[in-house]
mmCIF file of C-alpha atoms and ligand atoms in Angstrom:
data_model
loop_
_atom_site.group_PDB
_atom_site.id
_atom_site.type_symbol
_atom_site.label_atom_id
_atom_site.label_comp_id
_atom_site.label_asym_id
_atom_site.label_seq_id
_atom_site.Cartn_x
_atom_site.Cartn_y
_atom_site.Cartn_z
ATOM 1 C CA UNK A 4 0.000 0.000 0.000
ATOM 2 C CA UNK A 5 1.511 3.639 -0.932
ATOM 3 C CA UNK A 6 0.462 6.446 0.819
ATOM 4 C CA UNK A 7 -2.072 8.917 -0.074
ATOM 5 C CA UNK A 8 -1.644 13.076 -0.526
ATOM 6 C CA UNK A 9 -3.949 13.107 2.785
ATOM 7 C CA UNK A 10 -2.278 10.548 4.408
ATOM 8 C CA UNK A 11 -0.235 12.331 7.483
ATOM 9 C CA UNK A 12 3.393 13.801 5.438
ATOM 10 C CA UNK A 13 5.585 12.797 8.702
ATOM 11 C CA UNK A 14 8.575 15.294 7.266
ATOM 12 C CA UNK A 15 8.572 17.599 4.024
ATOM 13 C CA UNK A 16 11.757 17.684 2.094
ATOM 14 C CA UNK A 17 14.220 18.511 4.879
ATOM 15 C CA UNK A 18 12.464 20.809 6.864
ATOM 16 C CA UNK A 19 13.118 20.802 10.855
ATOM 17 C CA UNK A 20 9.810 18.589 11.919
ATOM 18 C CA UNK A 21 9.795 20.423 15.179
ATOM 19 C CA UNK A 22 8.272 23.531 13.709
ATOM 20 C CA UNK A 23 4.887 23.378 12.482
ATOM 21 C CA UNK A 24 4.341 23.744 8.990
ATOM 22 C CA UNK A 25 0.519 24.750 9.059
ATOM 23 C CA UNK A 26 -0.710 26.088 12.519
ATOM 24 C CA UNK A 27 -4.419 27.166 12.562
ATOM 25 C CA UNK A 28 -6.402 28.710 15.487
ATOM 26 C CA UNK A 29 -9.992 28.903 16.565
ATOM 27 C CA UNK A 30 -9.958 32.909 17.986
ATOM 28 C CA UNK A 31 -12.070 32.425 21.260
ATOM 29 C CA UNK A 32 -13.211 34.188 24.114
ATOM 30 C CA UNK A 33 -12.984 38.168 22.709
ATOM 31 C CA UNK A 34 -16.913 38.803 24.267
ATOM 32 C CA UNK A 35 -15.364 36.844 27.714
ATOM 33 C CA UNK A 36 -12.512 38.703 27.730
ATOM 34 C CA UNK A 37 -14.860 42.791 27.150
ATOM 35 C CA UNK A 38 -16.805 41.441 29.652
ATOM 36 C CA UNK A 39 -14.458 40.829 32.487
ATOM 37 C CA UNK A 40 -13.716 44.773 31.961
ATOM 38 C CA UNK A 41 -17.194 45.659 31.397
ATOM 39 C CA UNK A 42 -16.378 46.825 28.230
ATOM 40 C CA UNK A 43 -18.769 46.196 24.710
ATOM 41 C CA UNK A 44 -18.588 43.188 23.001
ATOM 42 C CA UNK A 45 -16.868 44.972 20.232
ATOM 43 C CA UNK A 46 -13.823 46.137 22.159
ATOM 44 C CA UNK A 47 -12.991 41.983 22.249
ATOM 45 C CA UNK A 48 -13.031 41.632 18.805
ATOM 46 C CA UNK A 49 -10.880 44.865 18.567
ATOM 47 C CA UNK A 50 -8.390 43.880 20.850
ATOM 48 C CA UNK A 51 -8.345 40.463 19.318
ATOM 49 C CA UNK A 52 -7.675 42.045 15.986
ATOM 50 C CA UNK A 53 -4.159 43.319 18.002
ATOM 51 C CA UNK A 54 -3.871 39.286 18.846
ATOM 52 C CA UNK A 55 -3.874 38.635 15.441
ATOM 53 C CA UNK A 56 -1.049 41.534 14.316
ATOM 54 C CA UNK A 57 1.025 39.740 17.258
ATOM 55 C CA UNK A 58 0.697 36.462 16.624
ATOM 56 C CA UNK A 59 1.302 36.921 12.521
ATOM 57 C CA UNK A 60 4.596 38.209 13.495
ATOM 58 C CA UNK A 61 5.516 35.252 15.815
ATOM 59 C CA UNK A 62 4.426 32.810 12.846
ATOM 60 C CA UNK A 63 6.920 34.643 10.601
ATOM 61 C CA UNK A 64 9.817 34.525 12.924
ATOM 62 C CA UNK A 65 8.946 30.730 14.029
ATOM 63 C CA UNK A 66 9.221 29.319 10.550
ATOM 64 C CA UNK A 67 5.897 28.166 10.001
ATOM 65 C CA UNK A 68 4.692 28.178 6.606
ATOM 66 C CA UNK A 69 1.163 28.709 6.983
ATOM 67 C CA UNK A 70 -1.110 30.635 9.494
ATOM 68 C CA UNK A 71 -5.070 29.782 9.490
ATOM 69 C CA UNK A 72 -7.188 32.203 11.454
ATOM 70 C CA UNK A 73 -11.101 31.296 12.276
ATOM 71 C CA UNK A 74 -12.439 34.771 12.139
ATOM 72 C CA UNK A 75 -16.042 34.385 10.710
ATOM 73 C CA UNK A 76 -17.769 30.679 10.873
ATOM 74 C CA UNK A 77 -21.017 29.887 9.214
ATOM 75 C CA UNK A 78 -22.735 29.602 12.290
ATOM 76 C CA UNK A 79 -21.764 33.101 13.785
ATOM 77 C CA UNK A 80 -24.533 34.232 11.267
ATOM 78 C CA UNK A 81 -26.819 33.529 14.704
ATOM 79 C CA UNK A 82 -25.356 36.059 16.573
ATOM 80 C CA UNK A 83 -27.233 39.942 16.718
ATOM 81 C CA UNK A 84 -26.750 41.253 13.566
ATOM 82 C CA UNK A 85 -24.964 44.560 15.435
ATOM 83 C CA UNK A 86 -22.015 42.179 16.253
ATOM 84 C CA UNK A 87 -21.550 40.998 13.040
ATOM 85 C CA UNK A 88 -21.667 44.574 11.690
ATOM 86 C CA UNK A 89 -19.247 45.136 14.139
ATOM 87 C CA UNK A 90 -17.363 42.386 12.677
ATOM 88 C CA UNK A 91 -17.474 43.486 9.485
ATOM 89 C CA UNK A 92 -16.605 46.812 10.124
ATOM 90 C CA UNK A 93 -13.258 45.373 11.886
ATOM 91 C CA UNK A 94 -12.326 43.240 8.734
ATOM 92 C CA UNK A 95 -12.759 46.945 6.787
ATOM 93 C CA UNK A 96 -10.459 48.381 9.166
ATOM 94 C CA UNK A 97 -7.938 45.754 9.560
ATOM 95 C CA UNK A 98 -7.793 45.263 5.815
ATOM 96 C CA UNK A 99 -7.355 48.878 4.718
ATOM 97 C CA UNK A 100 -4.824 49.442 7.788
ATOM 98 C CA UNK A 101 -2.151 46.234 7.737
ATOM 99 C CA UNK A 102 -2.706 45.480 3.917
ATOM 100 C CA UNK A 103 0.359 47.282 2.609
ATOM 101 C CA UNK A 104 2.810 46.276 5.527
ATOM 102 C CA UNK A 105 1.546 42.532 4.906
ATOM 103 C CA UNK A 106 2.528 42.877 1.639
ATOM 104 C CA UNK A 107 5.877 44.402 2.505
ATOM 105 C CA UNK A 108 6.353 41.221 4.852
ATOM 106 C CA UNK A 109 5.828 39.434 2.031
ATOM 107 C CA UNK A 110 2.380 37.224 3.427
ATOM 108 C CA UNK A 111 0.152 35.780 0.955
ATOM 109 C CA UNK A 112 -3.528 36.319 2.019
ATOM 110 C CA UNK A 113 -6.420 33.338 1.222
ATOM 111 C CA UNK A 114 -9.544 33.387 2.296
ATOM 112 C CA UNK A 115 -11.023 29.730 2.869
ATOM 113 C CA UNK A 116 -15.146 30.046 3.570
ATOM 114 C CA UNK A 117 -17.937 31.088 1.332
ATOM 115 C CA UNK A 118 -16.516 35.005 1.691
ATOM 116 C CA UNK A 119 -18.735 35.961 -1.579
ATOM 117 C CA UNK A 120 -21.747 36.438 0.484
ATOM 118 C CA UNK A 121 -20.207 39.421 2.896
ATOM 119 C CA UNK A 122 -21.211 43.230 1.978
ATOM 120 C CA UNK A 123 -19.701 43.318 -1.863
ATOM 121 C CA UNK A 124 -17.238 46.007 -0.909
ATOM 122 C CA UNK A 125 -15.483 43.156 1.196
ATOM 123 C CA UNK A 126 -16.025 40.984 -1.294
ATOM 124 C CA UNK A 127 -13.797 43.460 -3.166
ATOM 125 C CA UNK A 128 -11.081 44.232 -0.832
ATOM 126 C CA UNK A 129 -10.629 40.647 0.144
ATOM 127 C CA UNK A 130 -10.095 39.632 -4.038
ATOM 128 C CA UNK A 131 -7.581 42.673 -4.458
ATOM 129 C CA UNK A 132 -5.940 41.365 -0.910
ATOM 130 C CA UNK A 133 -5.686 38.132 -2.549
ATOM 131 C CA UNK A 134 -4.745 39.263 -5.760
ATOM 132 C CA UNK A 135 -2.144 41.920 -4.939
ATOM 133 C CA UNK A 136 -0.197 39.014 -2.124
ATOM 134 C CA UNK A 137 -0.734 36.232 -4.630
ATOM 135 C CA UNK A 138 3.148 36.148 -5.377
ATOM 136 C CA UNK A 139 4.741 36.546 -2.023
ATOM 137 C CA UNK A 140 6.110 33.097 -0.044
ATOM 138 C CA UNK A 141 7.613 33.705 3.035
ATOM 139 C CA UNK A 142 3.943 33.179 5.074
ATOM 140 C CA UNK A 143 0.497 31.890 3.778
ATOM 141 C CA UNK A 144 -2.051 34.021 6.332
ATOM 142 C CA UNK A 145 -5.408 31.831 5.409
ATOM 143 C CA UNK A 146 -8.159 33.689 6.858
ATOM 144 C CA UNK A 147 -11.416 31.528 7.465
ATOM 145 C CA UNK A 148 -14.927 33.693 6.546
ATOM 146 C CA UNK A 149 -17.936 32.346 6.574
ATOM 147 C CA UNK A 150 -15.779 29.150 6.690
ATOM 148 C CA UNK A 151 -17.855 25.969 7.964
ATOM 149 C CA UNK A 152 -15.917 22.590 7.948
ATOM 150 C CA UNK A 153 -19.586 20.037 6.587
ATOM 151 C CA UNK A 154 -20.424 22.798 4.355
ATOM 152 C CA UNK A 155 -17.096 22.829 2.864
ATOM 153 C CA UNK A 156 -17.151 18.922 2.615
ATOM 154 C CA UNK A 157 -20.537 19.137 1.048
ATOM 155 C CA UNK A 158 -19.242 21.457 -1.281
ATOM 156 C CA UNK A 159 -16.639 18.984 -1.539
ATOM 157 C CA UNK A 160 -18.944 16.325 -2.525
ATOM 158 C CA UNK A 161 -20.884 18.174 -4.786
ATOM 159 C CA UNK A 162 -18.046 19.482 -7.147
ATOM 160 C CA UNK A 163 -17.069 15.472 -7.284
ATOM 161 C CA UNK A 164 -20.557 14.042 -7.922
ATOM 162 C CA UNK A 165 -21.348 16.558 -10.429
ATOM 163 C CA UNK A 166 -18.278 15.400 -12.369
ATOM 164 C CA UNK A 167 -19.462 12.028 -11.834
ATOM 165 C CA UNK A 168 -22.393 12.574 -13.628
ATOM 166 C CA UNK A 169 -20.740 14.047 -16.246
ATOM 167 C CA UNK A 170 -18.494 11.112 -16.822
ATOM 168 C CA UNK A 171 -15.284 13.095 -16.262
ATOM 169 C CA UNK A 172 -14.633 10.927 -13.346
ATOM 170 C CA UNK A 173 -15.106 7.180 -12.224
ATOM 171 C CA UNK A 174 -17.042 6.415 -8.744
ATOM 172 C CA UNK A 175 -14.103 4.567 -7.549
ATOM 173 C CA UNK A 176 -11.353 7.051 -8.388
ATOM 174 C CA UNK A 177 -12.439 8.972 -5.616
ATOM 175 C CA UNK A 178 -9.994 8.638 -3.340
ATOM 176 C CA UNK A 179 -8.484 10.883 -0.486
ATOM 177 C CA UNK A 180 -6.838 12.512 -2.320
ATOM 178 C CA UNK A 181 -9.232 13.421 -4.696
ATOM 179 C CA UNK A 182 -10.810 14.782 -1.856
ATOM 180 C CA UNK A 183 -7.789 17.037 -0.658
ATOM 181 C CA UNK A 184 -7.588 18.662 -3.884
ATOM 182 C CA UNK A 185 -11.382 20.487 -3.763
ATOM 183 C CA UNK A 186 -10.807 21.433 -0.198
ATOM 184 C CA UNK A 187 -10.148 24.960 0.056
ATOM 185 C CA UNK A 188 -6.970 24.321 1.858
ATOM 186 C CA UNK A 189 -5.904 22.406 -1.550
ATOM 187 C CA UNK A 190 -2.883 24.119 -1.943
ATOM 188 C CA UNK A 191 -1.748 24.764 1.972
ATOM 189 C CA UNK A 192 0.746 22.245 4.101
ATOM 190 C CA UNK A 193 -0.562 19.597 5.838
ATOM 191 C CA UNK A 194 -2.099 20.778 8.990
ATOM 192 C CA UNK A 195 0.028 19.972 12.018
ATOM 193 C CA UNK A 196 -1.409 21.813 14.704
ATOM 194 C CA UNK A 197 -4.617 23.318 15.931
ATOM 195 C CA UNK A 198 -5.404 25.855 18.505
ATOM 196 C CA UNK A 199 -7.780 27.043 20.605
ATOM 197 C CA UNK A 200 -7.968 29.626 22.839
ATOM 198 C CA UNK A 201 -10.546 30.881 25.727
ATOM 199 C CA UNK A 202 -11.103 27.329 27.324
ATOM 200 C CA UNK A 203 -13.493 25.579 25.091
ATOM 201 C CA UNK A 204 -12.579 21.992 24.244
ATOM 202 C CA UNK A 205 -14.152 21.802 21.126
ATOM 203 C CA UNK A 206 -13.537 22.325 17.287
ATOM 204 C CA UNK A 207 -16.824 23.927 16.455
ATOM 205 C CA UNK A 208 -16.802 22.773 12.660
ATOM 206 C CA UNK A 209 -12.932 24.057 11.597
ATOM 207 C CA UNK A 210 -10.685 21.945 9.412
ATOM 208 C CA UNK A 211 -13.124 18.756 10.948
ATOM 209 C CA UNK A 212 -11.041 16.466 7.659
ATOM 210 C CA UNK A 213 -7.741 18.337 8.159
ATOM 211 C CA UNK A 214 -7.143 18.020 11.609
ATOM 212 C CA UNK A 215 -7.405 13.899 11.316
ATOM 213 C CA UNK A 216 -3.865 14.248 12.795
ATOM 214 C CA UNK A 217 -3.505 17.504 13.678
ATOM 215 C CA UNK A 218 -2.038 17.741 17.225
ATOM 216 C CA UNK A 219 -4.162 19.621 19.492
ATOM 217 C CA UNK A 220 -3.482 22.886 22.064
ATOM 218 C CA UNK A 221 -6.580 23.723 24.005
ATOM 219 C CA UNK A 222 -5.528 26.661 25.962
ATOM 220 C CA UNK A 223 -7.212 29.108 28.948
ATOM 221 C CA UNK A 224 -5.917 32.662 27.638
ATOM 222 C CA UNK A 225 -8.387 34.505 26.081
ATOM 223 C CA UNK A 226 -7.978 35.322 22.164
ATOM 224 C CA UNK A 227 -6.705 39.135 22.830
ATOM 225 C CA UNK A 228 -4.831 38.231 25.698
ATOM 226 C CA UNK A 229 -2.622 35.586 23.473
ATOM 227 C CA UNK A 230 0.385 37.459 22.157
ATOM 228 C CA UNK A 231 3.600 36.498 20.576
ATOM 229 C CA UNK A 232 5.020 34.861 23.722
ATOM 230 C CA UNK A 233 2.293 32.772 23.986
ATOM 231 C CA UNK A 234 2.357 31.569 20.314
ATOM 232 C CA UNK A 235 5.954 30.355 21.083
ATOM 233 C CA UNK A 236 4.736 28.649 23.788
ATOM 234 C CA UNK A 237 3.063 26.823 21.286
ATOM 235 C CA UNK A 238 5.435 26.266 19.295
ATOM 236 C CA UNK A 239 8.029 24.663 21.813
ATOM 237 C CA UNK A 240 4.670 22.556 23.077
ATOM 238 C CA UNK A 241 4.441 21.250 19.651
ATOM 239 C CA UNK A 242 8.400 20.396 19.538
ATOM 240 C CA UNK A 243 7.772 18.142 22.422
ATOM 241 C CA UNK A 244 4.612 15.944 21.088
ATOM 242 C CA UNK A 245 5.530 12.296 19.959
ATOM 243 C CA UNK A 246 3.592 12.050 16.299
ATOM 244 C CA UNK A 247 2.610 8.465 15.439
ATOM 245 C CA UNK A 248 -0.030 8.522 12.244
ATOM 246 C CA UNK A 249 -1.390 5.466 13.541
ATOM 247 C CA UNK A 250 2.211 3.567 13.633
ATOM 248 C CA UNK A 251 4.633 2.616 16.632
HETATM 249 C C1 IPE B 303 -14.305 34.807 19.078
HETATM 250 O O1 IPE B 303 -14.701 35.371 20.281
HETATM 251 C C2 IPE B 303 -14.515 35.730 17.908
HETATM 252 C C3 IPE B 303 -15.555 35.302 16.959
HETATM 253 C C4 IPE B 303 -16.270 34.223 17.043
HETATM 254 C C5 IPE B 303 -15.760 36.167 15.820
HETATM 255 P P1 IPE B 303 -16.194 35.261 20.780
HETATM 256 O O2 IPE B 303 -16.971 36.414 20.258
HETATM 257 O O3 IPE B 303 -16.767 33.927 20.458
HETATM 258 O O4 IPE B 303 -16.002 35.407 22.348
HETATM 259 P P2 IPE B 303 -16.750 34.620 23.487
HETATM 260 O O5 IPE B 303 -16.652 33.156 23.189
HETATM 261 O O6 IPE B 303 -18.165 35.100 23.490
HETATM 262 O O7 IPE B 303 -16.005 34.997 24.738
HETATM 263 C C1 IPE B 304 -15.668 29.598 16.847
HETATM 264 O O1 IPE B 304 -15.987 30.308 17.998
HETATM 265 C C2 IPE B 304 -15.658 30.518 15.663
HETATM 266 C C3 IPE B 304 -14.588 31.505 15.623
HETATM 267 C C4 IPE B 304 -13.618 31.642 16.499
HETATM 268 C C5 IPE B 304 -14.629 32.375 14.487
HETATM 269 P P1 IPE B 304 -17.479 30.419 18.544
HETATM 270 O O2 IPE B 304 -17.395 31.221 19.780
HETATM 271 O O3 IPE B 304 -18.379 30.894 17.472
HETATM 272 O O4 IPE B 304 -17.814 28.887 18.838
HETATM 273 P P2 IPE B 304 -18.887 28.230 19.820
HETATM 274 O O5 IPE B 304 -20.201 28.892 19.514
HETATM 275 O O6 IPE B 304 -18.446 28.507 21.217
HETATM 276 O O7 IPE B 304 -18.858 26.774 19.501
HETATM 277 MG MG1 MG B 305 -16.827 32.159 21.414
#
């Protein structure tokens, strides 16, 4: 038996195994952490925005490759609709403020998630992002928006069966591979560890096929209190795990 492209890649041509390759985190706890100061809602989500400037800078410095933020999921569509205006508004600001010094640092910005249903001037910005950073190689920032992990395997599924039907593709071809290559993180590492701050033991549909071995970092800080410092943390916690894919 030979190995699949989703099968776990133990080490990628020569690269030190002891840094992550593709680190994502689930953003928790910014309405926990306003209202231990009695502050709005909305001053989380802005002081997690200053998480996210921090902990981008870490990634860079630590090596990894790729960086995968859950900033919007498919679900968060429940909440008031004045928090996700106030969401919105955020992505505006952050996009128009750190675009050009992203750039500079030479990040590549994706956005995984249906994105083409937010307010058509983000729709905009978020394509020029994409468009402008398309080039650059030293970090992949994916940004998840509107980003649900059974919707995207749905989507998955759809795309396949619809070549099916059209007799571009055999039933049994399918394989996991197959698979891999629809997912929106097609073209990103393999994921090698997942994060999530604020408390919550739980992956709350993120990367549900990608993090089959993903090793997992539940931590207690609350998104804008996790900084730099604590993404190394991370990091060296990661150095010391004992991957096995299911082998001795
Ligand atoms: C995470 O913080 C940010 C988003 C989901 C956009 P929360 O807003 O979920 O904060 P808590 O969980 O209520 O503390
Ligand atoms: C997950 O956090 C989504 C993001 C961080 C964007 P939530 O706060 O929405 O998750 P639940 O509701 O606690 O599962
Ligand atoms: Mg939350």
């Amino acid at each position: 038996m030979t190995a699949t492209a989703s099968a776990p890649q133990p080490e990628g041509g020569g690269a030190d195994p002891s840094v992550p390759r593709h680190v994502a985190i689930i953003m928790d706890g910014n309405g926990r952490w306003a209202k231990k100061r009695g502050l709005p809602r909305a001053a989380g989500h802005k002081a997690g925005a200053e998480s996210v400037r921090k902990v981008l800078k870490a990634a860079g410095e630590s090596g990894v490759q790729c960086l995968t933020l859950y900033a919007f999921s498919s679900e968060n569509w429940r909440r008031p609709e004045t928090e996700i205006n106030d969401l919105m508004g955020l992505l505006r600001f952050y996009l128009k403020a750190e675009l050009s010094a992203l750039h500079k640092q030479g990040v590549r910005i994706k956005i995984i998630g249906d994105y083409k249903v937010f307010p058509a001037d983000i729709v905009k910005m978020l394509e020029e992002a994409m468009a402008l950073t398309a080039a650059n190689s030293r970090l992949t920032l994916a940004v998840a928006l509107n980003y649900g992990s059974r919707a995207e395997m749905t989507r998955v599924v759809r795309t396949l069966a619809d070549r099916i039907a059209k007799g571009e593709v055999a039933a049994d071809a399918v394989d996991e591979a197959a698979i891999d290559r629809e997912l929106y993180t097609a073209d990103l590492p393999p994921l090698d560890l997942l994060i999530r701050t604020s408390g919550e033991c739980r992956l709350s549909n993120f990367l549900l096929w990608q993090a089959a071995y993903a090793e997992m970092l539940f931590v207690d800080t609350l998104w804008p209190d996790f900084d730099g410092d604590a993404f190394r943390a991370a990091i060296s916690d990661f150095a010391r795990r004992e991957r096995r894919y299911g082998g001795l």
